[in-house]
GROMACS .gro file of N, CA, C and O in nm:
model
  468
    1MET      N    1  -1.718  -1.536   0.421
    1MET     CA    2  -1.643  -1.478   0.313
    1MET      C    3  -1.495  -1.486   0.347
    1MET      O    4  -1.453  -1.450   0.456
    2ASP      N    5  -1.415  -1.533   0.255
    2ASP     CA    6  -1.272  -1.544   0.273
    2ASP      C    7  -1.205  -1.426   0.204
    2ASP      O    8  -1.216  -1.410   0.083
    3VAL      N    9  -1.138  -1.339   0.280
    3VAL     CA   10  -1.073  -1.222   0.221
    3VAL      C   11  -0.922  -1.230   0.234
    3VAL      O   12  -0.852  -1.133   0.212
    4VAL      N   13  -0.871  -1.348   0.266
    4VAL     CA   14  -0.726  -1.366   0.274
    4VAL      C   15  -0.676  -1.399   0.134
    4VAL      O   16  -0.728  -1.487   0.067
    5THR      N   17  -0.575  -1.326   0.090
    5THR     CA   18  -0.520  -1.348  -0.044
    5THR      C   19  -0.369  -1.365  -0.035
    5THR      O   20  -0.307  -1.325   0.061
    6PRO      N   21  -0.312  -1.423  -0.140
    6PRO     CA   22  -0.165  -1.430  -0.144
    6PRO      C   23  -0.107  -1.289  -0.144
    6PRO      O   24  -0.176  -1.192  -0.174
    7ARG      N   25   0.021  -1.278  -0.117
    7ARG     CA   26   0.088  -1.148  -0.111
    7ARG      C   27   0.078  -1.071  -0.242
    7ARG      O   28   0.084  -1.128  -0.349
    8ALA      N   29   0.064  -0.941  -0.228
    8ALA     CA   30   0.078  -0.845  -0.337
    8ALA      C   31   0.000  -0.879  -0.464
    8ALA      O   32   0.053  -0.881  -0.572
    9THR      N   33  -0.128  -0.906  -0.449
    9THR     CA   34  -0.211  -0.920  -0.568
    9THR      C   35  -0.271  -0.785  -0.599
    9THR      O   36  -0.287  -0.701  -0.512
   10GLN      N   37  -0.304  -0.764  -0.727
   10GLN     CA   38  -0.357  -0.634  -0.766
   10GLN      C   39  -0.493  -0.608  -0.704
   10GLN      O   40  -0.522  -0.500  -0.657
   11HIS      N   41  -0.578  -0.709  -0.702
   11HIS     CA   42  -0.713  -0.692  -0.648
   11HIS      C   43  -0.721  -0.760  -0.511
   11HIS      O   44  -0.693  -0.878  -0.499
   12GLN      N   45  -0.760  -0.685  -0.412
   12GLN     CA   46  -0.775  -0.739  -0.277
   12GLN      C   47  -0.925  -0.760  -0.251
   12GLN      O   48  -1.000  -0.664  -0.246
   13PRO      N   49  -0.970  -0.885  -0.237
   13PRO     CA   50  -1.113  -0.912  -0.219
   13PRO      C   51  -1.175  -0.842  -0.099
   13PRO      O   52  -1.292  -0.809  -0.100
   14GLY      N   53  -1.098  -0.818   0.005
   14GLY     CA   54  -1.151  -0.752   0.123
   14GLY      C   55  -1.181  -0.605   0.100
   14GLY      O   56  -1.255  -0.543   0.176
   15ALA      N   57  -1.124  -0.547  -0.005
   15ALA     CA   58  -1.141  -0.404  -0.032
   15ALA      C   59  -1.288  -0.369  -0.058
   15ALA      O   60  -1.337  -0.267  -0.010
   16GLU      N   61  -1.357  -0.454  -0.133
   16GLU     CA   62  -1.498  -0.428  -0.163
   16GLU      C   63  -1.583  -0.433  -0.036
   16GLU      O   64  -1.670  -0.349  -0.015
   17LEU      N   65  -1.555  -0.530   0.049
   17LEU     CA   66  -1.627  -0.541   0.175
   17LEU      C   67  -1.598  -0.421   0.263
   17LEU      O   68  -1.690  -0.360   0.320
   18ALA      N   69  -1.471  -0.382   0.274
   18ALA     CA   70  -1.433  -0.267   0.356
   18ALA      C   71  -1.500  -0.140   0.306
   18ALA      O   72  -1.547  -0.058   0.385
   19GLN      N   73  -1.505  -0.124   0.175
   19GLN     CA   74  -1.569  -0.005   0.118
   19GLN      C   75  -1.719  -0.007   0.145
   19GLN      O   76  -1.778   0.095   0.182
   20ALA      N   77  -1.780  -0.123   0.131
   20ALA     CA   78  -1.924  -0.134   0.150
   20ALA      C   79  -1.967  -0.099   0.292
   20ALA      O   80  -2.071  -0.038   0.314
   21VAL      N   81  -1.884  -0.135   0.389
   21VAL     CA   82  -1.919  -0.108   0.529
   21VAL      C   83  -1.853   0.018   0.583
   21VAL      O   84  -1.869   0.052   0.699
   22GLY      N   85  -1.775   0.086   0.499
   22GLY     CA   86  -1.710   0.210   0.541
   22GLY      C   87  -1.600   0.188   0.642
   22GLY      O   88  -1.578   0.270   0.730
   23LEU      N   89  -1.528   0.076   0.631
   23LEU     CA   90  -1.422   0.043   0.725
   23LEU      C   91  -1.299   0.129   0.700
   23LEU      O   92  -1.248   0.137   0.590
   24ASP      N   93  -1.252   0.195   0.804
   24ASP     CA   94  -1.130   0.275   0.798
   24ASP      C   95  -1.028   0.208   0.888
   24ASP      O   96  -1.030   0.224   1.009
   25MET      N   97  -0.938   0.130   0.828
   25MET     CA   98  -0.840   0.056   0.908
   25MET      C   99  -0.751   0.146   0.991
   25MET      O  100  -0.704   0.107   1.097
   26ALA      N  101  -0.727   0.269   0.946
   26ALA     CA  102  -0.643   0.362   1.022
   26ALA      C  103  -0.703   0.391   1.159
   26ALA      O  104  -0.631   0.425   1.252
   27ALA      N  105  -0.834   0.376   1.172
   27ALA     CA  106  -0.898   0.400   1.301
   27ALA      C  107  -0.882   0.280   1.396
   27ALA      O  108  -0.903   0.293   1.516
   28TRP      N  109  -0.843   0.164   1.342
   28TRP     CA  110  -0.839   0.042   1.422
   28TRP      C  111  -0.702  -0.023   1.432
   28TRP      O  112  -0.681  -0.111   1.514
   29TRP      N  113  -0.608   0.018   1.349
   29TRP     CA  114  -0.480  -0.051   1.344
   29TRP      C  115  -0.367   0.050   1.326
   29TRP      O  116  -0.381   0.146   1.250
   30GLN      N  117  -0.259   0.028   1.394
   30GLN     CA  118  -0.140   0.112   1.381
   30GLN      C  119  -0.021   0.022   1.347
   30GLN      O  120  -0.007  -0.085   1.408
   31PRO      N  121   0.065   0.062   1.254
   31PRO     CA  122   0.182  -0.020   1.225
   31PRO      C  123   0.284  -0.010   1.339
   31PRO      O  124   0.322   0.099   1.379
   32THR      N  125   0.321  -0.122   1.394
   32THR     CA  126   0.420  -0.125   1.502
   32THR      C  127   0.538  -0.212   1.458
   32THR      O  128   0.528  -0.288   1.362
   33ALA      N  129   0.646  -0.202   1.531
   33ALA     CA  130   0.763  -0.284   1.500
   33ALA      C  131   0.726  -0.432   1.511
   33ALA      O  132   0.750  -0.510   1.419
   34ASP      N  133   0.665  -0.472   1.622
   34ASP     CA  134   0.632  -0.613   1.643
   34ASP      C  135   0.514  -0.660   1.559
   34ASP      O  136   0.509  -0.775   1.517
   35GLY      N  137   0.419  -0.571   1.534
   35GLY     CA  138   0.297  -0.610   1.463
   35GLY      C  139   0.306  -0.602   1.312
   35GLY      O  140   0.226  -0.665   1.242
   36TYR      N  141   0.404  -0.529   1.259
   36TYR     CA  142   0.413  -0.518   1.114
   36TYR      C  143   0.557  -0.512   1.063
   36TYR      O  144   0.599  -0.597   0.985
   37PHE      N  145   0.632  -0.411   1.104
   37PHE     CA  146   0.761  -0.385   1.043
   37PHE      C  147   0.862  -0.500   1.055
   37PHE      O  148   0.943  -0.521   0.965
   38GLN      N  149   0.858  -0.576   1.164
   38GLN     CA  150   0.949  -0.690   1.178
   38GLN      C  151   0.915  -0.804   1.083
   38GLN      O  152   0.996  -0.894   1.062
   39HIS      N  153   0.795  -0.801   1.025
   39HIS     CA  154   0.747  -0.912   0.943
   39HIS      C  155   0.755  -0.885   0.793
   39HIS      O  156   0.709  -0.967   0.713
   40VAL      N  157   0.811  -0.772   0.754
   40VAL     CA  158   0.828  -0.740   0.613
   40VAL      C  159   0.977  -0.718   0.586
   40VAL      O  160   1.053  -0.689   0.679
   41PRO      N  161   1.019  -0.730   0.462
   41PRO     CA  162   1.161  -0.710   0.431
   41PRO      C  163   1.208  -0.567   0.461
   41PRO      O  164   1.128  -0.472   0.460
   42LYS      N  165   1.337  -0.555   0.484
   42LYS     CA  166   1.398  -0.426   0.512
   42LYS      C  167   1.363  -0.324   0.403
   42LYS      O  168   1.330  -0.210   0.433
   43ALA      N  169   1.367  -0.367   0.278
   43ALA     CA  170   1.335  -0.277   0.166
   43ALA      C  171   1.191  -0.226   0.176
   43ALA      O  172   1.164  -0.110   0.144
   44ALA      N  173   1.099  -0.311   0.221
   44ALA     CA  174   0.959  -0.270   0.235
   44ALA      C  175   0.943  -0.167   0.347
   44ALA      O  176   0.862  -0.074   0.337
   45ILE      N  177   1.020  -0.183   0.453
   45ILE     CA  178   1.015  -0.086   0.563
   45ILE      C  179   1.065   0.049   0.513
   45ILE      O  180   1.002   0.153   0.536
   46LEU      N  181   1.177   0.048   0.442
   46LEU     CA  182   1.234   0.173   0.392
   46LEU      C  183   1.140   0.239   0.290
   46LEU      O  184   1.126   0.361   0.288
   47GLU      N  185   1.073   0.158   0.210
   47GLU     CA  186   0.975   0.213   0.114
   47GLU      C  187   0.860   0.279   0.190
   47GLU      O  188   0.814   0.387   0.154
   48ALA      N  189   0.814   0.214   0.295
   48ALA     CA  190   0.706   0.270   0.377
   48ALA      C  191   0.750   0.401   0.441
   48ALA      O  192   0.678   0.501   0.437
   49VAL      N  193   0.870   0.402   0.500
   49VAL     CA  194   0.921   0.524   0.562
   49VAL      C  195   0.930   0.635   0.457
   49VAL      O  196   0.902   0.752   0.487
   50GLY      N  197   0.963   0.599   0.335
   50GLY     CA  198   0.969   0.697   0.226
   50GLY      C  199   0.835   0.763   0.200
   50GLY      O  200   0.828   0.876   0.153
   51GLU      N  201   0.727   0.696   0.235
   51GLU     CA  202   0.593   0.753   0.216
   51GLU      C  203   0.555   0.849   0.329
   51GLU      O  204   0.488   0.949   0.305
   52PHE      N  205   0.594   0.819   0.453
   52PHE     CA  206   0.550   0.905   0.563
   52PHE      C  207   0.660   0.988   0.627
   52PHE      O  208   0.631   1.081   0.701
   53ALA      N  209   0.785   0.957   0.599
   53ALA     CA  210   0.897   1.036   0.654
   53ALA      C  211   1.019   1.024   0.561
   53ALA      O  212   1.123   0.970   0.601
   54PRO      N  213   1.007   1.074   0.438
   54PRO     CA  214   1.114   1.053   0.339
   54PRO      C  215   1.251   1.107   0.379
   54PRO      O  216   1.353   1.054   0.337
   55GLU      N  217   1.253   1.208   0.463
   55GLU     CA  218   1.381   1.266   0.505
   55GLU      C  219   1.463   1.174   0.594
   55GLU      O  220   1.582   1.199   0.618
   56HIS      N  221   1.404   1.063   0.641
   56HIS     CA  222   1.473   0.971   0.731
   56HIS      C  223   1.522   0.843   0.663
   56HIS      O  224   1.592   0.763   0.725
   57VAL      N  225   1.487   0.822   0.536
   57VAL     CA  226   1.519   0.696   0.469
   57VAL      C  227   1.669   0.671   0.463
   57VAL      O  228   1.715   0.561   0.495
   58THR      N  229   1.746   0.769   0.423
   58THR     CA  230   1.891   0.751   0.408
   58THR      C  231   1.955   0.713   0.541
   58THR      O  232   2.038   0.622   0.547
   59ARG      N  233   1.915   0.778   0.647
   59ARG     CA  234   1.970   0.749   0.780
   59ARG      C  235   1.932   0.607   0.823
   59ARG      O  236   2.016   0.531   0.872
   60LEU      N  237   1.807   0.568   0.802
   60LEU     CA  238   1.761   0.436   0.846
   60LEU      C  239   1.822   0.324   0.764
   60LEU      O  240   1.842   0.213   0.816
   61ALA      N  241   1.853   0.349   0.638
   61ALA     CA  242   1.908   0.244   0.551
   61ALA      C  243   2.038   0.188   0.605
   61ALA      O  244   2.076   0.075   0.572
   62LYS      N  245   2.107   0.262   0.689
   62LYS     CA  246   2.235   0.219   0.744
   62LYS      C  247   2.221   0.133   0.869
   62LYS      O  248   2.319   0.076   0.916
   63LEU      N  249   2.099   0.123   0.921
   63LEU     CA  250   2.076   0.049   1.046
   63LEU      C  251   2.039  -0.096   1.022
   63LEU      O  252   2.007  -0.136   0.910
   64LYS      N  253   2.040  -0.175   1.129
   64LYS     CA  254   1.993  -0.313   1.122
   64LYS      C  255   1.841  -0.314   1.120
   64LYS      O  256   1.777  -0.220   1.165
   65LYS      N  257   1.784  -0.423   1.069
   65LYS     CA  258   1.639  -0.430   1.051
   65LYS      C  259   1.562  -0.402   1.179
   65LYS      O  260   1.462  -0.330   1.177
   66GLY      N  261   1.603  -0.457   1.291
   66GLY     CA  262   1.532  -0.435   1.418
   66GLY      C  263   1.528  -0.288   1.456
   66GLY      O  264   1.425  -0.237   1.502
   67ASP      N  265   1.639  -0.220   1.435
   67ASP     CA  266   1.644  -0.076   1.465
   67ASP      C  267   1.559   0.004   1.367
   67ASP      O  268   1.493   0.100   1.406
   68ILE      N  269   1.562  -0.039   1.241
   68ILE     CA  270   1.479   0.029   1.140
   68ILE      C  271   1.332   0.013   1.176
   68ILE      O  272   1.254   0.108   1.168
   69ALA      N  273   1.293  -0.108   1.216
   69ALA     CA  274   1.153  -0.135   1.251
   69ALA      C  275   1.109  -0.047   1.368
   69ALA      O  276   0.999   0.010   1.365
   70SER      N  277   1.193  -0.035   1.469
   70SER     CA  278   1.159   0.049   1.586
   70SER      C  279   1.144   0.195   1.547
   70SER      O  280   1.051   0.264   1.589
   71GLU      N  281   1.238   0.243   1.465
   71GLU     CA  282   1.232   0.383   1.419
   71GLU      C  283   1.111   0.405   1.328
   71GLU      O  284   1.046   0.509   1.336
   72ALA      N  285   1.082   0.308   1.244
   72ALA     CA  286   0.966   0.321   1.154
   72ALA      C  287   0.838   0.332   1.236
   72ALA      O  288   0.749   0.413   1.203
   73GLU      N  289   0.826   0.252   1.342
   73GLU     CA  290   0.710   0.261   1.430
   73GLU      C  291   0.698   0.401   1.488
   73GLU      O  292   0.591   0.462   1.487
   74ARG      N  293   0.809   0.453   1.539
   74ARG     CA  294   0.808   0.586   1.600
   74ARG      C  295   0.770   0.693   1.497
   74ARG      O  296   0.687   0.780   1.524
   75LEU      N  297   0.827   0.684   1.378
   75LEU     CA  298   0.800   0.785   1.274
   75LEU      C  299   0.658   0.775   1.217
   75LEU      O  300   0.600   0.874   1.176
   76ALA      N  301   0.604   0.653   1.214
   76ALA     CA  302   0.470   0.633   1.159
   76ALA      C  303   0.359   0.678   1.254
   76ALA      O  304   0.247   0.706   1.210
   77ASP      N  305   0.391   0.687   1.382
   77ASP     CA  306   0.291   0.725   1.482
   77ASP      C  307   0.225   0.858   1.446
   77ASP      O  308   0.291   0.959   1.427
   78GLY      N  309   0.093   0.855   1.435
   78GLY     CA  310   0.015   0.976   1.407
   78GLY      C  311   0.006   1.014   1.260
   78GLY      O  312  -0.056   1.115   1.227
   79THR      N  313   0.064   0.933   1.171
   79THR     CA  314   0.059   0.968   1.028
   79THR      C  315  -0.059   0.906   0.955
   79THR      O  316  -0.088   0.942   0.843
   80ASP      N  317  -0.127   0.809   1.017
   80ASP     CA  318  -0.235   0.732   0.954
   80ASP      C  319  -0.187   0.653   0.834
   80ASP      O  320  -0.265   0.615   0.747
   81TRP      N  321  -0.055   0.624   0.826
   81TRP     CA  322  -0.002   0.544   0.717
   81TRP      C  323  -0.053   0.401   0.730
   81TRP      O  324  -0.063   0.346   0.839
   82MET      N  325  -0.088   0.341   0.618
   82MET     CA  326  -0.133   0.203   0.613
   82MET      C  327  -0.062   0.132   0.499
   82MET      O  328  -0.040   0.191   0.394
   83PRO      N  329  -0.028   0.004   0.516
   83PRO     CA  330   0.023  -0.072   0.402
   83PRO      C  331  -0.086  -0.082   0.296
   83PRO      O  332  -0.206  -0.072   0.328
   84ALA      N  333  -0.047  -0.099   0.173
   84ALA     CA  334  -0.143  -0.102   0.062
   84ALA      C  335  -0.258  -0.200   0.084
   84ALA      O  336  -0.371  -0.171   0.048
   85ILE      N  337  -0.230  -0.313   0.146
   85ILE     CA  338  -0.334  -0.414   0.167
   85ILE      C  339  -0.447  -0.363   0.255
   85ILE      O  340  -0.561  -0.409   0.247
   86PHE      N  341  -0.419  -0.264   0.342
   86PHE     CA  342  -0.520  -0.209   0.432
   86PHE      C  343  -0.587  -0.082   0.378
   86PHE      O  344  -0.684  -0.036   0.435
   87LYS      N  345  -0.533  -0.025   0.274
   87LYS     CA  346  -0.588   0.099   0.222
   87LYS      C  347  -0.717   0.070   0.149
   87LYS      O  348  -0.723  -0.017   0.062
   88ALA      N  349  -0.821   0.142   0.186
   88ALA     CA  350  -0.950   0.125   0.120
   88ALA      C  351  -0.945   0.196  -0.014
   88ALA      O  352  -0.903   0.311  -0.023
   89GLU      N  353  -0.986   0.125  -0.117
   89GLU     CA  354  -0.993   0.186  -0.248
   89GLU      C  355  -1.117   0.273  -0.256
   89GLU      O  356  -1.224   0.234  -0.212
   90THR      N  357  -1.102   0.389  -0.315
   90THR     CA  358  -1.218   0.473  -0.336
   90THR      C  359  -1.295   0.419  -0.455
   90THR      O  360  -1.242   0.346  -0.537
   91SER      N  361  -1.421   0.455  -0.467
   91SER     CA  362  -1.499   0.407  -0.581
   91SER      C  363  -1.440   0.458  -0.711
   91SER      O  364  -1.447   0.393  -0.814
   92GLU      N  365  -1.376   0.576  -0.707
   92GLU     CA  366  -1.312   0.631  -0.826
   92GLU      C  367  -1.194   0.543  -0.870
   92GLU      O  368  -1.179   0.512  -0.988
   93THR      N  369  -1.113   0.498  -0.775
   93THR     CA  370  -1.001   0.411  -0.806
   93THR      C  371  -1.050   0.279  -0.861
   93THR      O  372  -0.994   0.227  -0.959
   94MET      N  373  -1.154   0.224  -0.801
   94MET     CA  374  -1.209   0.097  -0.849
   94MET      C  375  -1.265   0.113  -0.990
   94MET      O  376  -1.250   0.025  -1.075
   95GLN      N  377  -1.329   0.227  -1.019
   95GLN     CA  378  -1.384   0.253  -1.152
   95GLN      C  379  -1.271   0.260  -1.254
   95GLN      O  380  -1.282   0.206  -1.364
   96GLU      N  381  -1.159   0.326  -1.219
   96GLU     CA  382  -1.045   0.336  -1.309
   96GLU      C  383  -0.989   0.197  -1.339
   96GLU      O  384  -0.955   0.167  -1.453
   97GLN      N  385  -0.982   0.110  -1.239
   97GLN     CA  386  -0.932  -0.026  -1.261
   97GLN      C  387  -1.027  -0.104  -1.351
   97GLN      O  388  -0.983  -0.181  -1.435
   98ASP      N  389  -1.158  -0.085  -1.333
   98ASP     CA  390  -1.256  -0.154  -1.417
   98ASP      C  391  -1.246  -0.108  -1.562
   98ASP      O  392  -1.271  -0.184  -1.654
   99ASN      N  393  -1.213   0.020  -1.584
   99ASN     CA  394  -1.205   0.075  -1.718
   99ASN      C  395  -1.070   0.053  -1.785
   99ASN      O  396  -1.055   0.080  -1.903
  100ALA      N  397  -0.970   0.006  -1.713
  100ALA     CA  398  -0.835  -0.009  -1.767
  100ALA      C  399  -0.830  -0.097  -1.891
  100ALA      O  400  -0.767  -0.059  -1.990
  101PRO      N  401  -0.894  -0.214  -1.894
  101PRO     CA  402  -0.887  -0.295  -2.016
  101PRO      C  403  -0.950  -0.224  -2.137
  101PRO      O  404  -0.897  -0.231  -2.246
  102ALA      N  405  -1.060  -0.156  -2.116
  102ALA     CA  406  -1.125  -0.083  -2.226
  102ALA      C  407  -1.037   0.030  -2.276
  102ALA      O  408  -1.025   0.055  -2.396
  103ALA      N  409  -0.971   0.099  -2.184
  103ALA     CA  410  -0.881   0.209  -2.222
  103ALA      C  411  -0.762   0.156  -2.301
  103ALA      O  412  -0.720   0.216  -2.401
  104ALA      N  413  -0.708   0.043  -2.260
  104ALA     CA  414  -0.595  -0.017  -2.331
  104ALA      C  415  -0.637  -0.060  -2.471
  104ALA      O  416  -0.563  -0.042  -2.568
  105GLU      N  417  -0.756  -0.115  -2.483
  105GLU     CA  418  -0.806  -0.158  -2.614
  105GLU      C  419  -0.827  -0.037  -2.705
  105GLU      O  420  -0.793  -0.040  -2.823
  106ALA      N  421  -0.879   0.072  -2.649
  106ALA     CA  422  -0.900   0.194  -2.727
  106ALA      C  423  -0.767   0.250  -2.776
  106ALA      O  424  -0.755   0.295  -2.891
  107MET      N  425  -0.665   0.247  -2.690
  107MET     CA  426  -0.532   0.295  -2.731
  107MET      C  427  -0.474   0.208  -2.842
  107MET      O  428  -0.414   0.258  -2.937
  108ALA      N  429  -0.494   0.077  -2.833
  108ALA     CA  430  -0.445  -0.015  -2.936
  108ALA      C  431  -0.516   0.011  -3.069
  108ALA      O  432  -0.453   0.012  -3.175
  109ASP      N  433  -0.647   0.032  -3.063
  109ASP     CA  434  -0.723   0.062  -3.184
  109ASP      C  435  -0.675   0.192  -3.249
  109ASP      O  436  -0.660   0.200  -3.371
  110GLU      N  437  -0.647   0.292  -3.166
  110GLU     CA  438  -0.598   0.420  -3.217
  110GLU      C  439  -0.462   0.403  -3.284
  110GLU      O  440  -0.436   0.459  -3.390
  111LEU      N  441  -0.376   0.322  -3.225
  111LEU     CA  442  -0.244   0.296  -3.281
  111LEU      C  443  -0.256   0.225  -3.416
  111LEU      O  444  -0.188   0.260  -3.511
  112VAL      N  445  -0.345   0.126  -3.423
  112VAL     CA  446  -0.366   0.053  -3.549
  112VAL      C  447  -0.416   0.148  -3.658
  112VAL      O  448  -0.369   0.145  -3.771
  113GLN      N  449  -0.509   0.237  -3.624
  113GLN     CA  450  -0.560   0.333  -3.721
  113GLN      C  451  -0.452   0.429  -3.767
  113GLN      O  452  -0.443   0.462  -3.885
  114THR      N  453  -0.368   0.472  -3.674
  114THR     CA  454  -0.259   0.564  -3.709
  114THR      C  455  -0.159   0.495  -3.801
  114THR      O  456  -0.114   0.555  -3.902
  115LEU      N  457  -0.124   0.371  -3.774
  115LEU     CA  458  -0.030   0.297  -3.856
  115LEU      C  459  -0.088   0.265  -3.993
  115LEU      O  460  -0.015   0.258  -4.093
  116ALA      N  461  -0.218   0.245  -4.000
  116ALA     CA  462  -0.284   0.211  -4.127
  116ALA      C  463  -0.296   0.334  -4.217
  116ALA      O  464  -0.307   0.321  -4.339
  117ALA      N  465  -0.292   0.453  -4.160
  117ALA     CA  466  -0.309   0.576  -4.240
  117ALA      C  467  -0.188   0.613  -4.319
  117ALA      O  468  -0.083   0.570  -4.319
   0.00000   0.00000   0.00000
């Protein structure tokens, strides 16, 4: 099974496999400067820091990327933060995504009925 996908797609094929086997990436992987933060844009690092240590974003934004990456590693330690690609979707989240087209169609139908009245 190939679970490698292009960057930032809405559906991650590995998510279904991870959910099926109960894989918790937080138990096996930690974001480090060398292993993750150095390989993403500065804006992505600051966005991540905003999720696990929002009070530090303004201070870090003034630093160079290497320093931001090192600080992000230190701040992320023990938070169980994971990039979106590693986050396991719950069955509830997957169900909401499956129902999204039907919900949008229902909203459109309601709008058409309202405009026709």
